[in-house]
Amino acid sequence: MRGCLTIQKVGIPSALYYFYYHPLWRCFFAELGLEPIFSPPTNQEILARGLSSCVDGACLPVKAYVGHCQTLAEQGLELLFIPEIISLFKGEYICPNFMGLRDLVKQYLPPSIRLLSPVLDARKGRGAVSRAYWHMGREFALLPKVKRAWRRAVSEQQTFVLAQQAQLAESSSSKRLNILLLGPRYLVDDQFLNGNLSEKLGLLDARVFTAAQLADVVSWNANSMLSKRLFWTGARRSIGALEHLTKRLDGVITMAPFGCGAESLLGTVIDQRIKANHLGKLELNIDEHTSELGMLTRLEAFCDLLERKKVL
Amino acid sequence: MKVTFPHLGNAYIPLEALLQGLGHEPVTPPLGSKNTLEWGSRHSPEDTCLPFKIVLGNMLEGLNLGADCIYMLGGWGPCRLGYYGEIQRIILEDLGKDAEFITLEVPKGNYSLAWERLRKIFGPAKAGKFFGGCLLFWAKLKVLEEMETLALKTRPRERQKGSTSKLLQQQLKRLQDLQSMQGIEKMRLASKEAFRDLTDSSLPTEILRIGLLGEVYTVVEPFANLQIEERLGYLGVEVVRTISLKAWIEDHIFKNALGLYNLKKLKSSAKGYLRGFIGGHGLESVARSVDLAREGFGGIIHILPLSCMPEIVAQGILPEVSTKEKIPILSLVVDEHSGETGFQTRLEAFVDLLQRRQQTLCPTKKKVYT
């Protein structure tokens, strides 16, 4: 592959962990001399494609992911980046559905497509994740170049993360309600799958906090206070955000894809906190049959209730 | 302490022996029933899986029988089972149940709590009695497995319908009361004879074999899988269960805790389909289906609870295994709304299909109908 004159293109589906790591991936591949091609944001066509092929037990974001991969394959890309993420932090896992994602997606794609899938497993010790990326990059460039690309990509990612965390400090007292939106980011940030939730909340004059606005340190501390530590990264971040922001909140909205395993258990832990602090809570379970209008009604009702509670 | 624990198949028989050895009084909850499930699902979060709900029901029934302590398995992910104990503890606490909740798991971090737990578990134990209890536990577990396997073999070949299940129940009852190693050994030999007596020797030795695999709880617990083994047996199918309690306890509990659990063999079987561990029994499901296909099984039934995370991935990959290895696979999803009749119809259709398929593939074999 090395020494090709034309720039090789690599397709990256804009779903699931794209929402966490897109600056990293974009920069890393660009620095390696490849052209990263992202699939368009989720739309009806992409989702329909995923729904028609993916196994029906999978959750909505996974189905959308399959749709994204197929869209990229149809664009004629021969190389797809589908990382196999097992763990992002020591002693933690992400959803088991994503561990076999590569093998699940593989059968829905034409066999000519090559998959780039480094195994990212932070449980294997410090540096295991970077080494996995380096190993993948060695195919396209020499090691020093790969390492340089990796350093740049990491600093890009850092800027992105810090920019998000800076949103927390912004003062916007003009909004009437403060709402914490919890849930996996590939649902909370995907405007199509969640039916434009954050914009709707904005129109209802609510300020939305998310778990991404907090540093991991905060949630690690909160997690260690639990009687049993949560071992899913997403769940740990959610509980951390709830603990940290409780005093500033009026209500909490939890959002989960239908059938999401981790979120169903997390709900009980969140309920405990919410009851203790007398907050309002709205639970949204999203699947392919969720209607945007029905959701709007529920959001309006929820915000009305919160406001009434505030006056009392 | 009066200790109760959730059911997992017939594991209560060896567990009782172990608890007695530890100096506790075991309070075995009644076997899974509609009542268990109703109670369990009333207090469970809506989208947890079926095992969670049945287990919670078991706990509530055990507490009703006067238990003051609950033992539950734990773990550290990625399967949800690891956090079940904690959630169930919170739920029971909210219900105002005043019971000690002990999660059995490898301690990570909180060592004082782990020490406290160990003291509670081993507190009343006396060395000699404990040792005896362990031996009994293992012996009973082994005999139990053996009898269950025998029953699976005998059922499709029995002369009188229902006699195998009846015998199995009788033997299990006897096993529960046995307190000596000699007695267990004697019983093992006797039951071997008894099962042989039930067999109709006029039937051909080779009959349709179906492998049963999937999520461990739904495979092992007859209440969760609507007695699938019995149903298939009556349809004239020899069921081979790839998951055994004994192996599960050896591999996933002891070896895993010591870090000795080796996935090499499974990974090599699943090569080309699944690269590695995906939590729970996902890798096993894929690897074992490949093995069974190569061993010449007639078909495979993959059973999983709704929203089981690792098995969904396996369910997604199994169609590929089915096409490439040329073996029919039926994935059955169970939850609290599974209807018996619909279940039976699907099994009958699947078995019909397999029998016809086997006839076309190898017409020399005699067709077996019961």
XYZ file of C-alpha atoms in Angstrom:
682
model
C 0.000 0.000 0.000
C 2.879 2.299 0.792
C 4.017 4.422 -2.083
C 0.681 4.648 -3.836
C 0.403 7.803 -5.872
C -3.294 8.368 -5.486
C -4.439 9.246 -1.998
C -6.123 6.325 -0.381
C -9.536 6.974 1.101
C -10.789 5.551 4.344
C -14.471 5.554 5.231
C -15.546 6.357 8.766
C -19.191 5.847 9.762
C -20.603 8.906 11.545
C -22.260 6.933 14.291
C -21.570 5.396 17.695
C -18.075 6.319 18.857
C -17.709 8.874 16.094
C -19.385 11.324 18.436
C -16.675 10.839 21.031
C -13.613 10.587 18.841
C -14.174 12.260 15.476
C -11.435 14.905 15.883
C -8.948 12.198 16.803
C -9.821 9.995 13.863
C -9.991 12.830 11.364
C -6.590 14.182 12.337
C -4.885 10.810 12.680
C -5.864 9.572 9.247
C -5.145 12.918 7.598
C -1.668 12.987 9.139
C -1.022 9.470 7.930
C -1.649 10.664 4.410
C -5.077 9.141 3.968
C -8.266 10.933 3.149
C -10.897 10.315 5.813
C -14.408 10.234 4.359
C -17.197 10.533 6.885
C -20.653 9.283 6.071
C -23.333 11.990 6.094
C -25.205 12.609 9.367
C -27.855 9.979 10.024
C -30.936 10.405 7.850
C -34.024 8.440 6.977
C -32.358 6.628 4.116
C -29.358 5.512 6.152
C -31.496 4.348 9.023
C -33.847 2.454 6.718
C -30.884 0.655 5.221
C -29.646 -0.390 8.648
C -33.089 -1.433 9.825
C -33.645 -3.703 6.874
C -30.429 -5.660 7.318
C -29.354 -5.586 10.961
C -30.363 -8.254 13.476
C -33.592 -7.113 15.138
C -32.382 -7.492 18.716
C -29.749 -4.804 18.303
C -30.417 -1.294 19.579
C -31.264 1.649 17.339
C -27.774 3.231 17.228
C -26.215 -0.097 16.203
C -28.780 -0.458 13.436
C -27.985 3.066 12.284
C -24.280 2.182 12.360
C -24.861 -0.694 9.986
C -26.708 1.727 7.706
C -23.763 4.140 7.781
C -21.321 1.387 6.870
C -23.472 0.265 3.971
C -23.784 3.832 2.727
C -20.012 4.185 2.713
C -19.642 0.880 0.934
C -22.036 2.043 -1.728
C -19.972 5.166 -2.292
C -17.290 2.833 -3.562
C -14.920 2.995 -0.633
C -12.772 -0.068 -0.187
C -11.391 0.638 3.241
C -13.601 1.140 6.279
C -12.510 2.084 9.772
C -14.504 0.057 12.290
C -12.623 0.027 15.586
C -13.281 -2.828 17.932
C -13.631 -1.018 21.211
C -13.568 -3.174 24.308
C -12.549 -0.815 27.020
C -11.583 2.840 27.164
C -10.380 3.052 30.743
C -8.723 0.624 33.073
C -11.198 -1.600 34.890
C -14.103 -0.470 32.751
C -15.957 -1.763 29.737
C -18.145 -0.236 27.117
C -21.320 -1.898 25.937
C -20.724 -5.560 24.994
C -22.720 -4.971 21.823
C -19.776 -3.036 20.414
C -17.182 -5.656 21.210
C -18.287 -7.861 18.377
C -19.351 -4.957 16.200
C -16.756 -5.616 13.513
C -17.865 -9.207 13.115
C -21.509 -8.195 13.133
C -21.069 -5.485 10.505
C -18.776 -7.588 8.321
C -21.546 -9.853 7.091
C -23.713 -6.948 5.942
C -20.971 -5.593 3.682
C -19.681 -6.867 0.352
C -16.693 -9.165 0.934
C -14.380 -7.006 -1.173
C -14.315 -4.315 1.496
C -11.384 -4.318 3.849
C -11.982 -3.387 7.455
C -9.463 -1.501 9.538
C -10.266 -2.511 13.049
C -7.726 -2.064 15.784
C -8.675 -3.713 19.055
C -8.848 -0.936 21.632
C -8.583 -2.511 25.030
C -7.438 -0.244 27.835
C -7.636 -3.049 30.370
C -4.412 -4.377 28.939
C -2.465 -1.619 30.589
C -1.235 1.872 30.030
C -0.580 2.707 26.410
C -2.408 -0.318 25.034
C -4.831 1.869 23.116
C -2.136 4.058 21.561
C -0.160 0.969 20.616
C -3.212 -0.441 18.856
C -3.510 2.770 16.812
C 0.209 2.747 16.025
C 0.019 -0.807 14.898
C -2.806 0.075 12.552
C -0.940 3.153 11.269
C 2.231 1.199 10.470
C 0.513 -0.069 7.384
C 0.384 3.394 5.883
C 3.526 5.095 7.171
C 6.761 4.571 9.040
C 6.644 4.438 12.795
C 8.056 7.927 13.521
C 5.467 9.444 11.235
C 2.728 7.383 12.838
C 3.778 8.513 16.290
C 3.872 12.128 15.197
C 0.414 11.753 13.678
C -0.843 10.171 16.860
C 0.511 13.005 19.026
C -1.169 15.607 16.830
C -4.412 13.663 16.815
C -4.387 13.367 20.591
C -3.879 17.086 21.010
C -6.751 17.750 18.584
C -8.941 15.458 20.651
C -7.843 17.221 23.820
C -8.861 20.608 22.402
C -12.251 19.174 21.465
C -12.804 17.722 24.927
C -11.717 20.901 26.686
C -13.976 23.007 24.488
C -16.890 20.861 25.562
C -15.991 21.112 29.201
C -15.736 24.881 28.870
C -19.454 24.975 28.036
C -20.194 24.106 31.633
C -18.648 27.300 32.906
C -20.621 29.534 30.536
C -23.172 31.499 32.451
C -26.553 31.624 30.844
C -28.912 32.635 33.566
C -31.413 33.810 30.959
C -32.850 30.299 30.644
C -35.656 29.364 32.950
C -34.898 25.699 33.489
C -31.726 23.706 33.980
C -31.980 20.199 32.665
C -29.414 17.431 32.654
C -29.611 15.192 29.628
C -28.182 11.761 30.359
C -27.649 8.918 27.987
C -25.146 7.510 25.561
C -23.621 10.212 23.413
C -24.281 8.428 20.167
C -27.929 9.030 20.920
C -27.789 12.373 22.716
C -25.621 13.947 20.011
C -27.240 12.324 17.004
C -29.868 14.913 16.105
C -31.713 12.578 13.790
C -32.019 9.605 16.119
C -33.142 11.667 19.092
C -35.535 13.780 17.060
C -33.660 17.052 17.582
C -34.080 16.918 21.308
C -31.602 19.580 22.358
C -33.084 22.114 19.943
C -36.571 21.367 21.221
C -35.429 21.874 24.776
C -33.796 25.127 23.748
C -37.106 26.339 22.325
C -38.756 25.423 25.604
C -36.293 27.782 27.259
C -34.234 25.155 29.005
C -30.511 25.006 29.410
C -29.182 21.551 28.698
C -26.252 20.029 30.506
C -24.681 16.802 29.349
C -22.254 14.356 30.867
C -19.665 15.250 28.215
C -19.223 18.651 29.839
C -17.535 17.108 32.849
C -14.023 15.818 33.221
C -13.542 12.123 33.889
C -11.946 12.871 37.255
C -15.275 14.133 38.561
C -17.134 10.981 37.645
C -14.390 8.693 38.921
C -14.724 10.325 42.299
C -18.484 10.028 42.274
C -18.265 6.434 41.141
C -15.969 5.417 43.950
C -18.569 6.705 46.415
C -21.130 4.155 45.213
C -21.502 0.981 47.214
C -20.541 -0.907 44.080
C -18.506 0.803 41.395
C -20.151 0.962 37.961
C -18.023 -0.748 35.334
C -19.413 0.784 32.156
C -17.747 4.007 31.073
C -20.963 5.677 29.928
C -22.881 4.800 33.069
C -20.033 6.024 35.256
C -19.995 9.375 33.446
C -23.752 9.752 33.812
C -23.745 9.166 37.525
C -20.777 11.523 37.905
C -22.579 14.311 36.077
C -25.702 13.829 38.148
C -23.781 13.950 41.430
C -21.757 16.974 40.413
C -24.565 19.091 39.004
C -27.424 18.135 41.336
C -27.530 21.522 43.040
C -27.916 23.412 39.779
C -30.634 21.269 38.261
C -34.394 21.390 37.993
C -34.844 18.107 36.235
C -33.175 15.176 34.568
C -33.970 13.564 31.241
C -32.579 10.110 30.678
C -32.444 8.900 27.161
C -31.716 5.329 26.140
C -32.223 3.193 23.105
C -34.881 0.560 23.642
C -33.371 -2.560 25.120
C -30.180 -0.847 26.246
C -28.722 -3.097 28.894
C -26.506 -0.784 30.859
C -29.032 2.052 30.974
C -31.774 -0.182 32.331
C -29.708 -0.889 35.422
C -28.367 2.625 35.710
C -31.972 3.847 35.899
C -32.361 2.358 39.363
C -29.226 4.067 40.648
C -30.285 7.381 39.115
C -33.766 7.076 40.610
C -32.244 6.732 44.037
C -30.320 10.001 43.641
C -33.280 11.800 42.122
C -35.619 10.846 44.912
C -33.116 11.978 47.522
C -32.736 15.376 45.848
C -36.386 15.921 44.831
C -35.673 16.402 41.155
C -38.004 15.760 38.256
C -37.203 12.957 35.865
C -38.326 12.079 32.392
C -37.387 8.744 30.862
C -37.197 8.535 27.097
C -36.750 5.188 25.415
C -36.006 5.545 21.764
C -36.506 3.034 19.002
C -37.321 3.148 15.320
C -40.999 3.712 16.078
C -40.553 6.767 18.259
C -42.520 9.709 16.903
C -41.080 13.156 17.110
C -44.442 14.705 17.848
C -45.205 12.420 20.757
C -41.855 13.236 22.218
C -42.456 16.961 21.911
C -45.674 16.626 23.875
C -43.899 14.768 26.619
C -41.109 17.347 26.755
C -43.597 20.204 26.965
C -45.498 18.501 29.742
C -42.275 17.795 31.606
C -41.065 21.387 31.358
C -44.466 22.669 32.484
C -44.310 20.452 35.528
C -40.807 21.563 36.383
C -41.828 25.176 36.160
C -44.837 24.674 38.366
C -42.639 22.893 40.872
C -40.234 25.806 40.850
C -42.993 28.294 41.681
C -44.323 26.226 44.547
C -27.941 -17.485 59.274
C -30.913 -18.490 57.165
C -29.605 -18.138 53.667
C -31.604 -17.979 50.473
C -30.289 -17.900 46.921
C -31.681 -17.651 43.416
C -32.324 -20.779 41.397
C -30.227 -21.908 38.485
C -31.606 -25.144 37.142
C -31.169 -27.844 39.735
C -28.137 -26.206 41.318
C -30.066 -25.860 44.552
C -29.326 -29.494 45.407
C -25.539 -29.196 45.648
C -25.823 -25.640 46.979
C -27.869 -26.792 49.949
C -25.117 -29.245 50.836
C -22.485 -26.536 50.589
C -24.435 -24.091 52.747
C -25.028 -26.753 55.382
C -21.309 -27.439 55.376
C -20.724 -23.748 56.026
C -23.000 -23.941 59.034
C -25.859 -21.960 57.537
C -29.454 -22.981 57.222
C -30.382 -23.018 53.525
C -33.815 -21.658 52.646
C -34.510 -22.855 49.117
C -37.150 -20.743 47.403
C -39.898 -22.663 45.572
C -39.036 -23.542 41.986
C -39.869 -20.905 39.400
C -43.589 -20.388 38.887
C -45.906 -17.774 37.479
C -45.977 -16.216 40.889
C -42.195 -15.848 40.956
C -42.142 -14.095 37.636
C -45.067 -11.848 38.469
C -43.478 -10.737 41.706
C -40.103 -10.313 40.146
C -41.246 -8.274 37.179
C -43.440 -6.041 39.303
C -40.411 -4.701 41.127
C -37.799 -4.873 38.352
C -36.803 -2.088 35.993
C -38.825 -2.558 32.847
C -36.127 -3.420 30.333
C -33.895 -5.711 32.337
C -33.730 -9.247 31.043
C -35.861 -12.206 32.050
C -33.239 -13.807 34.335
C -33.083 -10.625 36.424
C -36.823 -10.742 36.995
C -36.972 -14.429 37.876
C -33.984 -14.098 40.185
C -35.571 -11.161 41.987
C -38.762 -13.203 42.303
C -36.771 -16.082 43.812
C -35.253 -13.718 46.343
C -38.610 -12.286 47.358
C -40.058 -15.775 47.771
C -37.018 -16.861 49.755
C -37.380 -13.897 52.088
C -41.040 -14.765 52.536
C -39.996 -18.190 53.761
C -38.064 -16.542 56.549
C -34.576 -16.123 55.144
C -32.508 -13.284 56.535
C -29.611 -13.390 54.113
C -29.298 -13.575 50.325
C -26.390 -14.899 48.312
C -26.008 -13.661 44.777
C -23.300 -13.901 42.155
C -21.505 -10.748 41.061
C -18.817 -9.771 38.624
C -17.127 -6.894 36.899
C -18.633 -6.769 33.459
C -19.163 -6.410 30.671
C -22.301 -8.553 31.054
C -25.011 -6.984 33.175
C -24.979 -9.922 35.576
C -22.117 -8.221 37.395
C -24.308 -5.353 38.501
C -27.514 -7.296 39.082
C -26.763 -7.980 42.726
C -26.289 -4.312 43.482
C -29.516 -3.280 41.750
C -31.444 -6.067 43.458
C -30.028 -4.971 46.793
C -31.264 -1.416 46.140
C -34.693 -2.677 45.075
C -35.087 -4.896 48.137
C -33.939 -2.066 50.365
C -36.542 0.232 48.825
C -39.174 -2.437 49.462
C -38.222 -2.316 53.124
C -36.867 -5.875 53.234
C -34.422 -6.158 56.059
C -32.000 -8.775 54.792
C -28.272 -9.174 54.527
C -27.256 -9.132 50.868
C -23.997 -10.855 50.046
C -22.603 -10.642 46.535
C -20.036 -13.296 45.724
C -17.333 -11.805 43.544
C -13.654 -11.096 43.317
C -13.098 -7.972 45.406
C -11.826 -4.975 43.496
C -10.869 -1.997 45.554
C -13.122 -2.276 48.563
C -11.246 -4.885 50.586
C -12.737 -4.127 53.978
C -16.178 -4.890 52.600
C -14.869 -8.097 51.047
C -13.354 -9.139 54.370
C -16.621 -8.413 56.123
C -18.438 -10.608 53.605
C -15.975 -13.451 53.965
C -16.372 -13.346 57.723
C -20.118 -13.585 57.385
C -19.906 -16.470 54.952
C -17.299 -18.506 56.778
C -18.083 -17.285 60.303
C -20.111 -20.256 61.542
C -18.119 -22.862 59.589
C -16.202 -25.649 61.274
C -13.245 -26.985 59.346
C -14.261 -30.650 59.183
C -17.875 -29.985 58.385
C -16.946 -27.420 55.777
C -14.643 -29.854 54.039
C -17.383 -32.482 54.028
C -19.824 -29.921 52.650
C -17.482 -29.076 49.779
C -17.059 -32.742 48.888
C -20.806 -33.301 48.977
C -21.353 -30.194 46.865
C -19.017 -31.396 44.168
C -20.237 -34.991 44.232
C -23.873 -33.954 44.043
C -23.141 -31.520 41.243
C -21.423 -34.246 39.261
C -24.196 -36.794 39.753
C -26.809 -34.169 38.988
C -25.179 -33.350 35.678
C -24.841 -36.993 34.822
C -28.492 -37.705 35.509
C -29.631 -34.699 33.501
C -27.530 -35.813 30.554
C -28.915 -39.335 30.861
C -32.429 -37.977 30.931
C -31.773 -35.999 27.740
C -30.596 -39.185 26.058
C -33.410 -41.341 27.372
C -36.367 -39.033 26.810
C -36.622 -39.340 23.020
C -36.240 -43.106 23.319
C -38.569 -43.782 26.239
C -41.268 -46.435 25.977
C -43.841 -44.549 27.946
C -44.137 -40.822 27.457
C -43.269 -38.854 30.542
C -41.579 -41.689 32.399
C -38.093 -40.170 32.096
C -39.078 -36.839 33.571
C -40.868 -38.621 36.366
C -37.828 -40.729 37.164
C -35.551 -37.696 37.031
C -37.703 -35.835 39.517
C -37.717 -38.836 41.860
C -33.969 -39.214 41.677
C -33.388 -35.509 42.248
C -35.536 -35.677 45.365
C -33.506 -38.602 46.623
C -30.237 -36.867 45.836
C -31.316 -33.828 47.808
C -31.649 -35.868 50.998
C -28.502 -37.960 50.641
C -25.775 -37.052 53.084
C -22.990 -39.519 52.423
C -20.585 -40.002 49.562
C -21.258 -43.741 49.449
C -24.966 -43.132 49.209
C -24.472 -40.777 46.291
C -22.274 -43.240 44.454
C -24.785 -46.023 45.027
C -27.568 -43.856 43.763
C -25.571 -42.891 40.678
C -25.199 -46.507 39.660
C -28.807 -47.328 40.441
C -30.146 -44.431 38.398
C -28.021 -45.426 35.414
C -29.789 -48.779 35.458
C -33.160 -47.205 35.944
C -32.769 -44.893 32.973
C -31.639 -47.795 30.823
C -34.757 -49.719 31.748
C -36.941 -46.963 30.362
C -35.370 -47.077 26.924
C -37.198 -48.609 24.024
C -34.525 -50.737 22.385
C -36.490 -51.201 19.169
C -35.761 -47.595 18.142
C -32.693 -46.941 15.982
C -29.705 -45.738 17.965
C -29.106 -42.746 15.769
C -31.812 -40.154 16.015
C -31.945 -36.452 15.297
C -29.605 -34.503 17.559
C -30.047 -30.828 18.333
C -27.493 -28.719 20.173
C -28.837 -26.295 22.738
C -26.766 -23.216 23.458
C -27.047 -19.569 24.312
C -27.159 -17.522 27.472
C -26.367 -19.741 30.464
C -29.361 -18.948 32.639
C -31.964 -19.433 29.952
C -30.324 -22.664 28.833
C -30.039 -24.175 32.290
C -33.197 -22.920 34.003
C -36.242 -24.869 32.771
C -38.664 -22.210 33.960
C -36.975 -19.558 31.830
C -36.820 -21.674 28.669
C -40.328 -23.125 29.031
C -38.949 -26.663 29.535
C -37.472 -26.697 26.077
C -35.507 -29.868 26.765
C -38.626 -31.793 27.652
C -40.541 -30.435 24.699
C -37.820 -31.418 22.257
C -37.428 -34.795 23.892
C -41.099 -35.562 23.346
C -40.690 -34.572 19.707
C -38.174 -37.372 19.375
C -35.038 -35.279 19.464
C -31.916 -35.918 21.459
C -30.910 -32.613 22.984
C -27.262 -31.975 23.708
C -26.674 -29.127 26.072
C -23.335 -27.482 25.452
C -23.436 -25.544 28.672
C -23.169 -27.483 31.860
C -23.408 -26.082 35.343
C -20.269 -27.843 36.404
C -18.222 -26.484 33.528
C -19.684 -23.042 34.073
C -18.708 -23.039 37.721
C -15.247 -24.354 36.880
C -14.562 -21.959 34.013
C -16.417 -18.774 34.706
C -16.190 -18.693 38.459
C -13.056 -20.458 39.657
C -10.758 -20.175 36.680
C -11.898 -16.675 35.841
C -11.319 -15.522 39.398
C -7.812 -16.941 39.308
C -7.168 -15.575 35.837
C -6.695 -19.039 34.344
C -9.700 -19.091 32.085
C -8.427 -19.739 28.600
C -10.303 -18.750 25.490
C -7.834 -20.161 23.006
C -9.887 -23.173 22.009
C -13.083 -21.194 21.652
C -11.340 -18.511 19.641
C -9.910 -21.015 17.231
C -13.362 -22.546 16.710
C -14.963 -19.173 16.129
C -12.212 -18.059 13.777
C -13.567 -16.227 10.786
C -16.826 -15.447 12.572
C -15.947 -13.708 15.811
C -12.581 -12.470 16.955
C -12.778 -12.624 20.697
C -14.557 -12.329 24.010
C -17.751 -10.276 23.900
C -18.965 -10.888 27.429
C -21.253 -13.514 28.859
C -21.563 -16.551 26.629
C -21.456 -14.757 23.289
C -18.165 -16.249 22.142
C -19.160 -19.696 23.392
C -22.402 -19.533 21.451
C -20.626 -18.850 18.179
C -17.705 -21.221 18.796
C -19.890 -24.092 19.941
C -22.265 -23.752 16.993
C -19.315 -24.125 14.650
C -18.130 -27.171 16.618
C -21.572 -28.765 16.597
C -21.987 -28.180 12.879
C -18.687 -29.918 12.244
C -19.658 -32.788 14.511
C -22.653 -33.431 12.283
C -25.526 -32.271 14.450
C -28.934 -31.981 12.828
C -29.576 -28.458 14.032
C -28.943 -25.879 16.709
C -31.259 -23.954 18.963
C -29.863 -20.713 20.306
C -31.798 -19.359 23.228
C -31.419 -15.914 24.743
C -33.381 -13.489 26.889
C -34.708 -10.318 25.274
C -32.143 -7.480 25.380
C -29.260 -9.750 26.404
C -26.290 -7.739 25.189
C -23.628 -10.352 24.365
C -26.077 -12.813 22.825
C -27.496 -10.224 20.434
C -24.103 -10.043 18.771
C -24.013 -13.842 18.641
C -27.537 -13.842 17.202
C -26.348 -11.470 14.506
C -23.410 -13.679 13.595
C -25.131 -17.068 13.748
C -26.928 -16.714 10.374
C -23.479 -16.501 8.789
C -22.395 -19.644 10.639
C -25.598 -21.302 9.501
C -24.966 -20.567 5.815
C -21.272 -21.359 5.767
C -21.342 -24.461 7.951
C -24.624 -25.665 6.466
C -26.539 -26.175 9.668
C -30.003 -24.847 10.495
C -30.023 -22.556 13.521
C -33.110 -21.318 15.335
C -32.703 -18.312 17.642
C -35.361 -18.149 20.316
C -35.803 -14.995 22.345
C -37.586 -15.392 25.657
C -39.110 -12.811 27.941
C -41.931 -12.696 30.443
C -44.495 -12.629 27.660
C -43.366 -15.800 25.888
C -46.430 -17.854 25.101
C -46.199 -21.617 25.447
C -48.275 -22.498 22.413
C -46.380 -20.266 20.045
C -43.151 -21.653 21.423
C -44.300 -25.237 20.887
C -45.379 -24.506 17.312
C -42.014 -23.053 16.431
C -40.195 -26.025 17.915
C -42.422 -28.490 16.062
C -41.895 -26.687 12.777
C -38.155 -26.594 13.292
C -37.941 -30.277 14.170
C -40.132 -31.197 11.172
C -37.845 -29.250 8.940
C -34.756 -30.910 10.345
C -36.193 -34.392 10.001
C -37.140 -33.798 6.418
C -33.758 -32.263 5.716
C -31.961 -35.235 7.190
C -34.013 -37.559 5.033
C -33.085 -35.748 1.849
C -29.451 -35.529 2.869
C -29.078 -39.160 3.851
C -32.109 -41.199 2.725
C -30.669 -44.433 4.106
C -31.397 -43.352 7.643
C -34.755 -44.425 8.965
C -37.209 -41.720 9.752
C -38.089 -41.448 13.418
C -41.413 -40.236 14.621
C -42.725 -40.628 18.100
